[in-house]
Amino acid sequence: MSAVRKINLWHDVSKKDWTDWRWQFRNRLASVEDIQKIILLTENEIKGFCGQGFAVGITPYFLSLIDPTDVNCPIRRQAIPTSCELIPSSDEFKDPLAEETKSPVPNLIHRYPDRVVVLVTETCNMYCRHCTRRRRVGFKEEALTSEHLDLIVDYISRHHEVRDVLITGGDPLVLSDSKLERILRAIRQIEHVEIIRIGTRAPVTNPFRITEELTHMLHKYQPLWMNVQINHPKEITCEVEHAVSLLADAGIPLGNQTVLLKGINDSVEIQKKLVHLLLRLRVRPYYIYQCDLVECLEHFRTPVAKGIEIIENLQGHTSGLAVPTFVIDAPGGGGKIPVGPQYLISQTPEKVILRNYEGAIFTYPEPKGNKGDCI
Ligand SMILES: *Cc1c(COP(=O)(O)O)cnc(C)c1O
Ligand code: SF4
């Protein structure tokens, strides 16, 4: 691990505290006054803290990655609000994916046939300015009650088609190991649940959360997959490398879900660098999301063509493992829809015409089916 990175405000914090995830969590910065002790905020940023906006909360660790001289710093833009967040547009929704209408019991979303999402907390280590669930995240800092957990377990037990349970929030890794284990144990006891997934940003927003104790605990609930959200190469520090390698060494398969964000990571160059770094960390790029139609987030949205361009410049040009799927989560709750470059130029019963990543054209004849029965 690298030398511990700290700045003035925290110069007398011990290494023990700084690398303690609970200390990081407890000392999240939320106010203009506190954040100004580290970086000089612009007038537009200060305005972003006013009004009905979305919660602010940043771990000292994540804040320490901000370049104080660059208002476009990708860490800064994900963590610090601006006045843009006060401006709604007519295309937006509080709940763009209609999650609340697909929620048969509180804190559970059942949209797809064979898998459900369980929201185990509404708290995060860092409140991402682009959060899709900002309608419910960041208001109260409490975990799922045991009554709600019972209702969820009961629902999944009665729905034998559910073979995959995604634990998310908020960030499930703000919970203590014992709280999280209580949830995992309850879900693992349901016989027809084949896999459990955890969606978390903790490995980048509070990497000290990933401890040997945590990975030992998670190991007991295999098969368990983890999806992280890393949006920019700058998020990948030595601390993050260490956290992710603990998870990978514990046999937890890792995926990454990136949100495409204007001015932050909307370039082929950045995305290519990111996916290459991820593979070195043993993290498989899984999805790139088009930014959802969440209220007041238009300033983060890119044209759909940008996502397609990124995939076009990865597929074939680099390792297949490095290429995520670009998806748009359909407004109104239709689920994730993959969108990508068109490689199939035409399709008839006799043949398909294809193009490759370099633009060369190929014909693939379909089976003629005139061999008869050979056995
Ligand atoms: C994203 C999501 C899933 C998981 O989708 P995968 O494509 O299987 O990763 C499941 N349920 C809901 C409601 C989701 O939003
Ligand atoms: S960690 Fe996830 S739930 Fe929390 S603010 Fe970020 S995107 Fe939203």
Coordinates of N, CA and C in Angstrom, one line a residue, residues 4 12 16 69-70 75 87 110 159 177 193 247 251 254 262 303 317 338 350 356 365 371:
V4 N 0.3 6.8 3.3 CA -1.0 7.3 3.5 C -1.1 8.7 3.1
D12 N -3.0 15.5 11.8 CA -2.8 14.8 13.1 C -3.6 13.6 13.3
K16 N -3.7 4.7 11.9 CA -4.7 3.7 12.3 C -6.1 4.2 12.1
T69 N -7.1 22.3 -7.6 CA -6.9 23.4 -8.6 C -7.7 23.2 -9.9
D70 N -8.4 22.1 -9.9 CA -9.1 21.7 -11.2 C -10.6 21.5 -10.9
I75 N -13.1 13.3 -9.8 CA -13.5 13.0 -8.4 C -14.4 14.1 -7.9
I87 N -31.6 22.5 -11.4 CA -32.4 22.8 -12.6 C -33.0 21.5 -13.2
H110 N -38.7 -6.3 -7.9 CA -38.8 -7.5 -8.7 C -39.3 -7.1 -10.1
H159 N -41.3 -17.2 -4.0 CA -41.2 -17.0 -5.4 C -40.0 -17.9 -5.9
D177 N -20.1 -5.8 9.5 CA -20.0 -7.2 9.0 C -21.2 -8.0 9.6
V193 N -32.4 -20.0 -4.1 CA -31.5 -18.8 -4.5 C -30.1 -19.4 -4.8
L247 N -10.5 -8.9 -2.2 CA -11.8 -9.6 -2.7 C -11.5 -10.7 -3.7
G251 N -11.7 -15.2 -3.8 CA -12.5 -15.9 -4.7 C -13.8 -15.3 -5.1
L254 N -15.5 -10.3 -9.6 CA -15.8 -8.9 -9.6 C -16.1 -8.4 -10.9
K262 N -21.1 13.0 -18.6 CA -20.5 14.1 -19.4 C -19.5 14.9 -18.7
P303 N -25.1 12.2 -25.3 CA -25.9 11.6 -26.3 C -25.7 10.1 -26.4
H317 N -10.8 -4.0 -31.0 CA -9.6 -3.2 -30.9 C -8.8 -3.7 -29.7
P338 N -29.6 -3.4 -24.1 CA -28.2 -3.3 -24.7 C -28.3 -2.5 -26.0
E350 N -30.9 -17.2 -46.3 CA -29.7 -17.8 -46.9 C -28.4 -17.4 -46.3
N356 N -16.8 -6.2 -39.8 CA -15.9 -6.4 -38.6 C -15.5 -5.0 -38.0
P365 N -22.8 -17.7 -45.0 CA -23.9 -18.4 -45.4 C -24.6 -19.2 -44.3
K371 N -28.6 -32.0 -46.0 CA -27.8 -33.2 -45.8 C -28.6 -34.4 -45.4

